[in-house]
Short mmCIF file of C-alpha atoms in Angstrom, two decimals:
data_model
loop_
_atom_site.label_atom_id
_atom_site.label_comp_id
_atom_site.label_asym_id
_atom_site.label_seq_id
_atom_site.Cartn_x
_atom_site.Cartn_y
_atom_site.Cartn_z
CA UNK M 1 -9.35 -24.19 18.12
CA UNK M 2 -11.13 -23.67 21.16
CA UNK M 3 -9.44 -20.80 22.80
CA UNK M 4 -10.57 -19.23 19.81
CA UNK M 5 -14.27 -19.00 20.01
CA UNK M 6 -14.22 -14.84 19.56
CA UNK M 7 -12.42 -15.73 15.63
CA UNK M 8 -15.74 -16.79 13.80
CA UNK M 9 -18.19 -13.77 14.81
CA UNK M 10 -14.95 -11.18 14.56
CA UNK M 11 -14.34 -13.01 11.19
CA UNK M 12 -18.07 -12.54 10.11
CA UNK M 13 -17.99 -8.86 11.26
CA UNK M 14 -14.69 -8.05 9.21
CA UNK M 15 -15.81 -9.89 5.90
CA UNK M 16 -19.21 -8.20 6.10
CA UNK M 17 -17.04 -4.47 6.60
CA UNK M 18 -14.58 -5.75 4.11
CA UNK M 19 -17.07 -6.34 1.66
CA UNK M 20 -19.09 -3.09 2.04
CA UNK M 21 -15.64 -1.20 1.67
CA UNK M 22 -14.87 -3.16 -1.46
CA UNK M 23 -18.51 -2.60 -3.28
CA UNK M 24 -18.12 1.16 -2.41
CA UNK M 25 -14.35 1.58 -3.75
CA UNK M 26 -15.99 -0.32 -6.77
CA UNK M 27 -18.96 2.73 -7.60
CA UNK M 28 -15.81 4.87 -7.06
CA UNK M 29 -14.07 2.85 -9.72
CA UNK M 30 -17.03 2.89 -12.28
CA UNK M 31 -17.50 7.19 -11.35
CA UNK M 32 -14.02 7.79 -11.76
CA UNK M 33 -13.86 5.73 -15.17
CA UNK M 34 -16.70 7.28 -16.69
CA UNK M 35 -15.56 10.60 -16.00
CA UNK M 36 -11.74 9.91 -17.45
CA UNK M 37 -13.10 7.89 -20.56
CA UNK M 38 -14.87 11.09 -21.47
CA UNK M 39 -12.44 13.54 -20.77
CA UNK M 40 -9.76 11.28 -22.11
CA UNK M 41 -11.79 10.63 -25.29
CA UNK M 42 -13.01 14.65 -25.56
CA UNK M 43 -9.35 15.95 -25.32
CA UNK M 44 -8.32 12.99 -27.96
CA UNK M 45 -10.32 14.39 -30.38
CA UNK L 1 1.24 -23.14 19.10
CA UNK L 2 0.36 -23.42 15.08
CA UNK L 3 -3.16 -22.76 16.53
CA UNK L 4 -1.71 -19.23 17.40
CA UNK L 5 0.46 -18.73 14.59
CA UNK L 6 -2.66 -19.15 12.69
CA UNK L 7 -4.54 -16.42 14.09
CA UNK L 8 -1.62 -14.05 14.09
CA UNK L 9 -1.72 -14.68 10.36
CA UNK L 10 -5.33 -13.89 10.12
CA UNK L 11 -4.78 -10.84 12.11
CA UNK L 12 -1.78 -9.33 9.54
CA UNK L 13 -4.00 -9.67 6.78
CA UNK L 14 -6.86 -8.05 8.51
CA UNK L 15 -4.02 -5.38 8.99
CA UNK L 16 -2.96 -5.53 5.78
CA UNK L 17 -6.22 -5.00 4.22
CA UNK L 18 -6.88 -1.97 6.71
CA UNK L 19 -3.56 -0.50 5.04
CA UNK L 20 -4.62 -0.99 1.65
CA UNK L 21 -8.51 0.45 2.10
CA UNK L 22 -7.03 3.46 3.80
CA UNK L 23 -4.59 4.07 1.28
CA UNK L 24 -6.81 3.70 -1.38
CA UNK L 25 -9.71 5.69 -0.35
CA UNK L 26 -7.13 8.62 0.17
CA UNK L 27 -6.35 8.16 -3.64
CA UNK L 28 -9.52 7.87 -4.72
CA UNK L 29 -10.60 10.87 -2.80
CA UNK L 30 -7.61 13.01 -4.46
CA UNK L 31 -8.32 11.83 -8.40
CA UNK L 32 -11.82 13.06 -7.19
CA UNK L 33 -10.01 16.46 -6.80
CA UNK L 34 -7.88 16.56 -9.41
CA UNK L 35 -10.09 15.12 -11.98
CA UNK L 36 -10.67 18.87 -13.84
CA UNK L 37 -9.03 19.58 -16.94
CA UNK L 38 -5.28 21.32 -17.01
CA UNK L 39 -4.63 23.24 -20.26
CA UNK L 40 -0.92 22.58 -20.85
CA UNK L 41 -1.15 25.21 -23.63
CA UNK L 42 -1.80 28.03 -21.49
CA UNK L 43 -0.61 27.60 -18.25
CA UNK L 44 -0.05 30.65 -15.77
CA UNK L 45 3.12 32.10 -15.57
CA UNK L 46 4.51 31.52 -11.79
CA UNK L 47 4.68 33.96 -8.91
CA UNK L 48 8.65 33.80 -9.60
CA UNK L 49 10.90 31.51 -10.98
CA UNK L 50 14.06 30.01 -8.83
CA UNK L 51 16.72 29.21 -10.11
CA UNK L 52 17.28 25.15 -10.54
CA UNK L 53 20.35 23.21 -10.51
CA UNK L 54 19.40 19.89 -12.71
CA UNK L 55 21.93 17.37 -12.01
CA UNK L 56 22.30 14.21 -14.14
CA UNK L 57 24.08 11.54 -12.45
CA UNK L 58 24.86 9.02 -15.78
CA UNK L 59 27.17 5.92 -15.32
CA UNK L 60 27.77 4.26 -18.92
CA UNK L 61 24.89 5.45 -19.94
CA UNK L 62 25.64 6.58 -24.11
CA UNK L 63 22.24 4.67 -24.84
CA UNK L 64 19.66 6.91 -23.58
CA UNK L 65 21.48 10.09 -22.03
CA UNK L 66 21.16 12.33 -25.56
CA UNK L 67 17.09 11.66 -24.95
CA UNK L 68 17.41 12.83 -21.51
CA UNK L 69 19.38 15.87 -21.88
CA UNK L 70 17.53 16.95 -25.10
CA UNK L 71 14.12 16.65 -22.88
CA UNK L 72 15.60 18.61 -20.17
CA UNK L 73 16.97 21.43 -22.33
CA UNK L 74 13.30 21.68 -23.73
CA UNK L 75 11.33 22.12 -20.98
CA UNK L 76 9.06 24.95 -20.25
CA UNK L 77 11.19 27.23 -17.67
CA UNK L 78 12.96 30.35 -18.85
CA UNK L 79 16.60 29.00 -19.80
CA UNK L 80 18.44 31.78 -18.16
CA UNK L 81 16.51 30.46 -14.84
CA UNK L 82 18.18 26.60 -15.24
CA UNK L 83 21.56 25.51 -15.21
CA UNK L 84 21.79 21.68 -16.39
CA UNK L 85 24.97 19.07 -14.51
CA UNK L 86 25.78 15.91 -16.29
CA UNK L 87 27.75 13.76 -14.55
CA UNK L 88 29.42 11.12 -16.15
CA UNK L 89 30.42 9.36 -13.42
CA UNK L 90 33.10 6.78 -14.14
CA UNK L 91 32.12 5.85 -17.60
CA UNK L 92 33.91 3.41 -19.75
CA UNK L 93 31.94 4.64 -22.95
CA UNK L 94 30.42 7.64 -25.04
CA UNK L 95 28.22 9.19 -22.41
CA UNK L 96 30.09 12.34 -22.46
CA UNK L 97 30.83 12.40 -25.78
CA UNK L 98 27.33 12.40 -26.78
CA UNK L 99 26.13 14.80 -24.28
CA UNK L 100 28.99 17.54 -25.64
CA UNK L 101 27.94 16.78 -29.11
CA UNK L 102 24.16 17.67 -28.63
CA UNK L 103 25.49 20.51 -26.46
CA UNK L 104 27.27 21.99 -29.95
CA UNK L 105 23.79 22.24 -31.32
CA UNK L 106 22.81 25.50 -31.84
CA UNK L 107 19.50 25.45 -30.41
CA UNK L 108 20.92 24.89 -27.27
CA UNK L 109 23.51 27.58 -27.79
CA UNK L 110 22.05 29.54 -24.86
CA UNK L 111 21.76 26.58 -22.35
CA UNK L 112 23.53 26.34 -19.04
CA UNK L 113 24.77 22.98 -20.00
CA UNK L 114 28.18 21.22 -18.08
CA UNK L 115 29.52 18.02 -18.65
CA UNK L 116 31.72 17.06 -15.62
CA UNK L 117 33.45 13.81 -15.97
CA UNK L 118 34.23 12.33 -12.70
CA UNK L 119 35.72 9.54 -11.04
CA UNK L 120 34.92 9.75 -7.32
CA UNK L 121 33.52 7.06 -5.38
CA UNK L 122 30.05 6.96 -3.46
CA UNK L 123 27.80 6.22 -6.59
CA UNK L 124 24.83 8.34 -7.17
CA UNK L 125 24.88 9.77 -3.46
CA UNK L 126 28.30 10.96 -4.21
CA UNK L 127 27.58 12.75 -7.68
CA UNK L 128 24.86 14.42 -5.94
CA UNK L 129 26.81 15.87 -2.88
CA UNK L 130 29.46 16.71 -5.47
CA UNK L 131 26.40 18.61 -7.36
CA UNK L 132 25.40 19.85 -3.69
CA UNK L 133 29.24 22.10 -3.57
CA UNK L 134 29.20 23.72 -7.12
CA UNK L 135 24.95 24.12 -7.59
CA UNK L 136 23.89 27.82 -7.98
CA UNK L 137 20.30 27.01 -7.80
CA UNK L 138 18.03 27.65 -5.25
CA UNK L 139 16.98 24.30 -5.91
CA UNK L 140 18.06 21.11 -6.60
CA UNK L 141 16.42 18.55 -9.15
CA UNK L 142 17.17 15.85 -10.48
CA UNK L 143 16.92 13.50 -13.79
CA UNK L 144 18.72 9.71 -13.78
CA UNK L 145 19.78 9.51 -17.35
CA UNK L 146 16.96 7.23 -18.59
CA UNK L 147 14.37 9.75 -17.41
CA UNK L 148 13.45 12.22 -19.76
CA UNK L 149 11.05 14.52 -18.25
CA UNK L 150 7.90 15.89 -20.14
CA UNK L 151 8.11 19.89 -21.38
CA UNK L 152 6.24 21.04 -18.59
CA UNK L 153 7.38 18.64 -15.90
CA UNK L 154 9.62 21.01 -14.03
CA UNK L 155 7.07 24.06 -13.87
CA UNK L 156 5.19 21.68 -12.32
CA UNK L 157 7.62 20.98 -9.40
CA UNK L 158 8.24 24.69 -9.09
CA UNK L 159 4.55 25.70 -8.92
CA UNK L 160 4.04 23.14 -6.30
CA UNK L 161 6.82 24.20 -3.72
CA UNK L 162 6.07 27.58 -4.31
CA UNK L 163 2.76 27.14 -2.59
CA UNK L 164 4.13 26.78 0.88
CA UNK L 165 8.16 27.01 0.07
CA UNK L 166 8.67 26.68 3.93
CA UNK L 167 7.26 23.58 4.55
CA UNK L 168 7.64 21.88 1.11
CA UNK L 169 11.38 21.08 0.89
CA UNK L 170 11.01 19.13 -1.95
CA UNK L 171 8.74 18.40 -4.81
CA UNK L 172 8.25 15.15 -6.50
CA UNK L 173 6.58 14.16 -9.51
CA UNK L 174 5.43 11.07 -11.48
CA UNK L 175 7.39 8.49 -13.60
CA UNK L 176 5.77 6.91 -16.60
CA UNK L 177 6.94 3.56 -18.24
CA UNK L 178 8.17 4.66 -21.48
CA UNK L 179 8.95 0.87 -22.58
CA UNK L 180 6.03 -1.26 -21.03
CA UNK L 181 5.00 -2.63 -24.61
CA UNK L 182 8.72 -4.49 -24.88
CA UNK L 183 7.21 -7.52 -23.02
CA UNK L 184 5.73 -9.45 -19.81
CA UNK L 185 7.47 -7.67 -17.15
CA UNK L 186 7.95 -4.30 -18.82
CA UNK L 187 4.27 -4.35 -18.64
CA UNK L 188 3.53 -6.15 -14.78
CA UNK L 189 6.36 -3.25 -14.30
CA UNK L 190 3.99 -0.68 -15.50
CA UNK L 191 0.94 -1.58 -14.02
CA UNK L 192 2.97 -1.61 -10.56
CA UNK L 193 4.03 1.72 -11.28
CA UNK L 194 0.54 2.75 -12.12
CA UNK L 195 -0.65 1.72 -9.58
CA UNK L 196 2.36 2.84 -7.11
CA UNK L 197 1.93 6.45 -8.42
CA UNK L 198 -1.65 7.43 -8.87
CA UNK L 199 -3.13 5.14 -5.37
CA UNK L 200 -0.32 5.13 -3.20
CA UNK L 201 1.65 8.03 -3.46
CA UNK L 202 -1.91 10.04 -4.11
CA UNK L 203 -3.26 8.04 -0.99
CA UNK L 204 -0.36 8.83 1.50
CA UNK L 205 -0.30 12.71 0.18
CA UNK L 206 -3.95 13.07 0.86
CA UNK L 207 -4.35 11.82 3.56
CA UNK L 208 -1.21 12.18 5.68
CA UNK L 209 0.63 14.93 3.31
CA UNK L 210 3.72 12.38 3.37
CA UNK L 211 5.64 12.22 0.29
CA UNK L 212 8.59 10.30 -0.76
CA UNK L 213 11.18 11.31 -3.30
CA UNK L 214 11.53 8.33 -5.93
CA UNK L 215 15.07 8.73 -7.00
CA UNK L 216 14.40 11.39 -9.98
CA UNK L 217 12.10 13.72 -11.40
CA UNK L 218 12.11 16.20 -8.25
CA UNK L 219 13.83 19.26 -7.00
CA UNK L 220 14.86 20.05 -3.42
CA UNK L 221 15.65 22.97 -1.66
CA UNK L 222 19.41 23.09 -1.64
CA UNK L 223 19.87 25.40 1.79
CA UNK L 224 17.68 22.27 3.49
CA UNK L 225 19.95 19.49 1.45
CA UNK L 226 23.04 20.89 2.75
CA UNK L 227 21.58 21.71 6.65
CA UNK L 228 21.05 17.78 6.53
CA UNK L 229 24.60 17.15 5.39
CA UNK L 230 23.67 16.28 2.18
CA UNK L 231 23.34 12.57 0.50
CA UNK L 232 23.96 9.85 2.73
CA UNK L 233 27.27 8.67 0.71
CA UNK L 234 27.30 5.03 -0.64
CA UNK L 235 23.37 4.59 0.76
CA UNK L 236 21.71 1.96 -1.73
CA UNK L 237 18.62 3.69 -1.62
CA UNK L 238 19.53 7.36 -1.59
CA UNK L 239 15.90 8.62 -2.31
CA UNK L 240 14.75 6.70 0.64
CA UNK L 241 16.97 7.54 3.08
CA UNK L 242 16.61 11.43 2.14
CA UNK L 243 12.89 11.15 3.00
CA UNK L 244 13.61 10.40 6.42
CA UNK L 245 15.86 12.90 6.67
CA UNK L 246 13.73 15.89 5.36
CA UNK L 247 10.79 14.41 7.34
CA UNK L 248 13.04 14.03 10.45
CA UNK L 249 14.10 18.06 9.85
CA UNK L 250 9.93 18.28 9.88
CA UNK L 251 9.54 19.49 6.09
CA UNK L 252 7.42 18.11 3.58
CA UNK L 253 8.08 16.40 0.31
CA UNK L 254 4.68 17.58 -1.45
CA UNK L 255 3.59 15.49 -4.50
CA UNK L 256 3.56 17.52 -7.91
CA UNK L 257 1.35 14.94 -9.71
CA UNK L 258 1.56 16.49 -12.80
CA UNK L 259 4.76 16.41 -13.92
CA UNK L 260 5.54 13.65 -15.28
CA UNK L 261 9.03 11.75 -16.55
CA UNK L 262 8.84 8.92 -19.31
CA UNK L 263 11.12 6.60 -17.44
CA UNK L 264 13.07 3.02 -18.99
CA UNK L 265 12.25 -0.08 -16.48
CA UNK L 266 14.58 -3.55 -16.54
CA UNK L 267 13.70 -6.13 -19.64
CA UNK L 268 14.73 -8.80 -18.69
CA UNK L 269 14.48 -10.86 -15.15
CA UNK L 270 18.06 -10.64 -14.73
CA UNK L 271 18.09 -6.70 -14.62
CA UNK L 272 15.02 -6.28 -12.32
CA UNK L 273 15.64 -8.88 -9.95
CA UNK L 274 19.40 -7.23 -8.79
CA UNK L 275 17.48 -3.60 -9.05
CA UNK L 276 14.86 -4.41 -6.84
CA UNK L 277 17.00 -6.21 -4.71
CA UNK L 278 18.97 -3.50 -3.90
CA UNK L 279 16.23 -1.44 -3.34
CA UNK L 280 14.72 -3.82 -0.78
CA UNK L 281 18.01 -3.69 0.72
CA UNK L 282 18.53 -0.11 0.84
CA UNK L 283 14.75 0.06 2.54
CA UNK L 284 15.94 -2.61 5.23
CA UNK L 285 19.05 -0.35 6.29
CA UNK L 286 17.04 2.63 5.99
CA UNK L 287 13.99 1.06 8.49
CA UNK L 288 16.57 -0.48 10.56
CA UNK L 289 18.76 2.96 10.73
CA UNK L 290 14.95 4.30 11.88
CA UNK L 291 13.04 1.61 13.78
CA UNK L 292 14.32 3.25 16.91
CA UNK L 293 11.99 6.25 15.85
CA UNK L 294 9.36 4.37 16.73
CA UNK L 295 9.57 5.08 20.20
CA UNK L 296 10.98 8.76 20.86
CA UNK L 297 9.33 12.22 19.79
CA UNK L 298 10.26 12.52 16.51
CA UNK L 299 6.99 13.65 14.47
CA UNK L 300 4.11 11.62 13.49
CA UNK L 301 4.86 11.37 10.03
CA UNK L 302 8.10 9.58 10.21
CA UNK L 303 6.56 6.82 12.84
CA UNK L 304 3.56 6.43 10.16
CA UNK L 305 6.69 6.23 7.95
CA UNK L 306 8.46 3.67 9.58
CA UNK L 307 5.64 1.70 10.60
CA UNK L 308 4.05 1.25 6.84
CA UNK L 309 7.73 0.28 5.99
CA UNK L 310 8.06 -2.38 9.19
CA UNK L 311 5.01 -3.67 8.32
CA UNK L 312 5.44 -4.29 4.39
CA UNK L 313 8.83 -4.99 4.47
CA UNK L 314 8.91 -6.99 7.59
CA UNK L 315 5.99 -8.18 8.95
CA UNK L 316 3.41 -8.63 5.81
CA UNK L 317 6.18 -10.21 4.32
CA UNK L 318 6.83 -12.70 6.92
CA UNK L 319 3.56 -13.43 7.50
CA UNK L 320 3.33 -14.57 3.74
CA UNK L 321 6.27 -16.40 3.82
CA UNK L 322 4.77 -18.57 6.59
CA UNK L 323 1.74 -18.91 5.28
CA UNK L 324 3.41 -19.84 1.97
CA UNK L 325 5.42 -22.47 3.91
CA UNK L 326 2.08 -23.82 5.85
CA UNK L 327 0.29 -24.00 3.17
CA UNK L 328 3.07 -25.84 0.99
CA UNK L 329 3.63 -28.23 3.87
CA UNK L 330 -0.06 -29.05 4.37
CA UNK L 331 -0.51 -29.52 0.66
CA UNK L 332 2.24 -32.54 0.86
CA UNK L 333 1.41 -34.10 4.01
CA UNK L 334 -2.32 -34.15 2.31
CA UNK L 335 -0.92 -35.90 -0.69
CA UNK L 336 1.12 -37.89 1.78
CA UNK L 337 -2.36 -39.19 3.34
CA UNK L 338 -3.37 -40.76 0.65
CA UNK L 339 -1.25 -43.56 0.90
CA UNK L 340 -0.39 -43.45 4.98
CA UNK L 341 -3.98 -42.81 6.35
CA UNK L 342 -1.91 -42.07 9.46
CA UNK L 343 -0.59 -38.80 8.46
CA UNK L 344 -2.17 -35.52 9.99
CA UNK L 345 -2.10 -32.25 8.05
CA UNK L 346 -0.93 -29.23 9.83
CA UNK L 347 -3.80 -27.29 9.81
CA UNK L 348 -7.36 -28.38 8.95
CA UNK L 349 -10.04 -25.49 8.73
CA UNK L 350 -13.72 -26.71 8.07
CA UNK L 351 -17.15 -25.40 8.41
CA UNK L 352 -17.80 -21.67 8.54
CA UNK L 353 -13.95 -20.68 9.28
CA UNK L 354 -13.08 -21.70 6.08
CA UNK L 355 -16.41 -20.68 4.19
CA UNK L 356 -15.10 -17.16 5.73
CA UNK L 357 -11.84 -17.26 4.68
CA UNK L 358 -12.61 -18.42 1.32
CA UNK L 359 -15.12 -15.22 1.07
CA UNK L 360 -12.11 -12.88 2.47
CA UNK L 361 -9.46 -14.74 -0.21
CA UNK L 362 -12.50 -13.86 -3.12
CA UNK L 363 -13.04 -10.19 -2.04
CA UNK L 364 -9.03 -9.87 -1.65
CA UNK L 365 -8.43 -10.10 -5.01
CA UNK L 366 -11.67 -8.34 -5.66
CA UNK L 367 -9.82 -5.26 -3.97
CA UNK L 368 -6.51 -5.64 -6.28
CA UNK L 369 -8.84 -5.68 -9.08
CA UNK L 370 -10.76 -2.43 -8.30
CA UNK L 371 -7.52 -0.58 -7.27
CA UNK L 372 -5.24 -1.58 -9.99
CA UNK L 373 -8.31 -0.12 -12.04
CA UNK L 374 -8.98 2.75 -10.29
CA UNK L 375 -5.46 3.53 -10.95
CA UNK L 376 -5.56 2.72 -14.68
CA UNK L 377 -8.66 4.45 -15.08
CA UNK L 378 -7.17 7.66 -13.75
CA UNK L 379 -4.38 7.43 -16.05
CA UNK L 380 -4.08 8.33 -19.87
CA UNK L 381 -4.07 5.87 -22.05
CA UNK L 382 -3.61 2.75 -19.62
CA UNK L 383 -7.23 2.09 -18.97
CA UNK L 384 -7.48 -0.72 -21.86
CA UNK L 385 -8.78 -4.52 -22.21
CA UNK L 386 -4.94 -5.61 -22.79
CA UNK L 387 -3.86 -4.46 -19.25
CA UNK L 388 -6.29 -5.52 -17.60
CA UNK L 389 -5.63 -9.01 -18.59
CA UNK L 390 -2.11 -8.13 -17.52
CA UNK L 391 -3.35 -7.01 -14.53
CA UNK L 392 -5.24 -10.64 -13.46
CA UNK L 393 -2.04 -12.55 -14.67
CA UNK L 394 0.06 -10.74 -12.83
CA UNK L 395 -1.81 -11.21 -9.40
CA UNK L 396 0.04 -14.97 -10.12
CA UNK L 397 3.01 -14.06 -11.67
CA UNK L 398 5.05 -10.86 -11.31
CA UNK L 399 3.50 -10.13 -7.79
CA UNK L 400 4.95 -13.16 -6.27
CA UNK L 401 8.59 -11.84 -7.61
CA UNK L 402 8.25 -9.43 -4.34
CA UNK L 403 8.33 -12.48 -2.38
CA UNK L 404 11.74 -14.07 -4.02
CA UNK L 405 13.19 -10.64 -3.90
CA UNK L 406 12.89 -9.41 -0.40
CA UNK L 407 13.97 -13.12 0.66
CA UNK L 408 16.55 -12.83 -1.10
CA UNK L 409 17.65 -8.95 0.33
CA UNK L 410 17.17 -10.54 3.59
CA UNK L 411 19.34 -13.55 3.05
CA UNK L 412 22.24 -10.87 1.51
CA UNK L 413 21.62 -9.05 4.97
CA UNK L 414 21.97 -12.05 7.32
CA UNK L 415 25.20 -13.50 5.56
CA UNK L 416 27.01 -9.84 6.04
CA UNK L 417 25.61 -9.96 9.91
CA UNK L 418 27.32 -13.17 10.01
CA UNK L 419 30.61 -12.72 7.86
CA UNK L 420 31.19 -9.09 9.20
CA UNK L 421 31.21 -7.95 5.55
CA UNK L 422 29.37 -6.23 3.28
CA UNK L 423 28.75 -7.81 0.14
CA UNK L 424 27.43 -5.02 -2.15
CA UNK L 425 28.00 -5.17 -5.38
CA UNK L 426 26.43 -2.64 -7.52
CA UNK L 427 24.53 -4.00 -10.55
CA UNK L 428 23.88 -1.23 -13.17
CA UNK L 429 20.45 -1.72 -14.30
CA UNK L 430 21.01 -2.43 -17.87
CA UNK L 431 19.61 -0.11 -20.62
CA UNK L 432 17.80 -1.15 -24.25
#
């Protein structure tokens, strides 16, 4: 694939974003369960 | 040439992915919002109340339409303020029957309640532009039979297009899976649904403020309904082809995510696959109807519209059919090496590349983990150990039904091009 040579550093450079994106979305996950497990636990009782 | 088709694969899934963070982050950023406590017991009264036509269109439908119309006659809205349509529209069995009877109750004595039994044509589109001619609400909402809305769903729906009732046309809620214990796919149904409702819908709302109407369990201004020309008669997806409309007229359809419908979903594969098949049909004739909107000055919202739609329905999907196909191919011609050494695979990715890809595959499904539980999370009840086992099965199972499905729609839409027919015949999702 030599006409390619820009694929392997863009690749690099959209995994590294890509994984950034998913470990942040990931604290949001953990936040937002904490805070419904409560509530949702709270209001059950 | 399979060099390039390569990289235009990469490139839609580095699309795709772009889609799915945006859309997600605008969810998560509106559960942030919404995450304080409502207490249902002693909600507000409203600035006013408007008076709303509920329509029930109900085709054969004696199973579950006494559930419906019982949850509609209880909600929380002043009964002198709602007027209540069931239509039993060509029905071969007790639907009507059974709605009358519960309408002889006498707690219901002082209910707005009609049965009209009709046998028009034009399906669901056509009961509703019936609905459209004889409606003395302000508004319009509306409840298939197997979705019985919770007490305070339409208050809900009111409150929110109260808030701005010139630019919100329409208010939609939220419909809950009231079967997804029955089995397999009620459940990989639910968790779809999940996560269609509280990322997605959330997502596009915050974000963009775009809002589709799902097909029940929302009201519409009727003046607007009828300045469109009403239902598109005979459309397979009415819901979807409304949006455009509404959006076209430049009103919003504002999300109302707390009112909520406890909805019946297909049990067996039979039942979903013709359902979803003719909705991926409808949405074909609907983007195709609106592709050319693409291009002229019609507002930003529908070419956001029709450009998510292209891309999922058309291009994402194409671009996973391929890759399906390559990767299918290059698995035999592998096996095929085995025993003719001079066989060449297809495609053969070594060193970093595939070290990348491999990483990008990993934190792909790493992303459908985190938003299927960021949806469950934000839901009651749904955030448990069972589902999300469900949820990791599914990934390999129900998910690829999309694939089969749209495939399918397309094939049904090809063979009409060809034939100069139209094949459609209606499959009544079947009720338990």
């Amino acid at each position: 694939m030599g006409n390619f040579a820009w694929l392997l550093p863009v690749s690099l450079t959209v995994t590294v974003l890509f994984g950034v994106a998913v470990g942040v979305l990931a604290v949001c996950w953990w936040l937002i369960f904490k805070r419904t497990v409560r509530h949702f636990n709270t209001e059950g009782k | 040439m399979l060099d390039y088709l390569y990289v235009i694969a990469i490139i839609t899934i580095w699309l795709s992915l772009v889609m799915t963070i945006v859309t997600l982050s605008g969810g998560v950023i509106f559960i942030f919002k919404h995450l304080h406590h409502t207490d249902v017991e002693h909600l507000p009264p409203l600035a006013r109340y408007p008076m709303v036509t509920l329509v029930v269109p109900a085709h054969n439908e004696e199973l579950v339409i006494q559930e419906t119309v019982r949850a509609i006659l209880t909600l929380n809205y002043p009964v002198t303020r709602f007027e209540l349509l069931v239509y039993a529209d060509n029905c071969q069995d007790q639907t009507a029957a059974r709605v009358r009877a519960l309408a002889q109750r006498p707690e219901f004595a002082d209910h707005q309640l009609t049965v009209i039994e009709r046998t028009g044509s034009g399906g669901k589109a056509g009961v509703l532009n019936d609905a459209l001619k004889i409606a003395q609400g302000e508004y319009l909402g509306v409840y298939d039979a197997d979705a019985a809305p919770e007490t305070n769903a339409l208050y809900f729906l009111v409150q929110k297009v109260l808030e701005d009732p010139e630019r919100y046309a329409a208010a939609f809620g939220r419909n809950k899976t009231r079967n997804y214990q029955q089995n397999f796919l009620t459940r990989c149904i639910n968790l779809e649904i999940v996560n269609t409702q509280r990322i997605q819908h959330t997502g596009l709302w915050q974000l963009f403020k775009i809002g589709r109407i799902p097909g029940t369990n929302f009201i519409i201004n009727k003046k607007i309904v009828q300045s469109i020309g009403g239902w598109n008669d005979g459309a397979l997806t009415e819901d979807t082809a409304i949006s455009f409309s509404l959006m076209r007229a430049g009103k919003l359809i504002a999300l109302a995510h707390r009112a909520e419908a406890f909805q019946q979903e297909p049990e067996t594969l039979f039942a979903y696959y013709n359902q979803r098949k003719r909705w991926a049909r409808g949405n074909y004739e609907v983007i195709m109807a609106n592709v050319k909107h693409l291009f002229d000055r019609t507002p930003w919202r529908i070419k956001l519209e029709v450009f998510y739609y292209v891309c999922t329905f058309f291009w994402f999907n194409a671009a996973i059919v391929i890759s399906n196909g390559i990767f299918l191919i290059n698995v035999l011609l592998g096996t095929a090496q085995l025993a003719i050494p001079g066989v060449h695979q297809l495609v053969s990715l070594g060193g970093p590349l595939a070290t990348l890809f491999l990483i990008n595959w990993v934190l792909m499904f790493y992303l459908y983990l985190v938003q299927m539980n960021i949806a469950l999370a934000s839901d009651y009840g749904q955030a448990t150990v069972t589902n999300f086992l469900y949820t990791l099965a599914s990934y390999f199972t129900y998910a690829q039904l999309f694939i089969v499905v749209s495939v399918a729609a397309m094939a049904d839409m090809a063979r009409d091009k060809v034939t100069g027919q139209r094949h459609t015949h209606w499959y009544k999702t079947q009720r338990f």
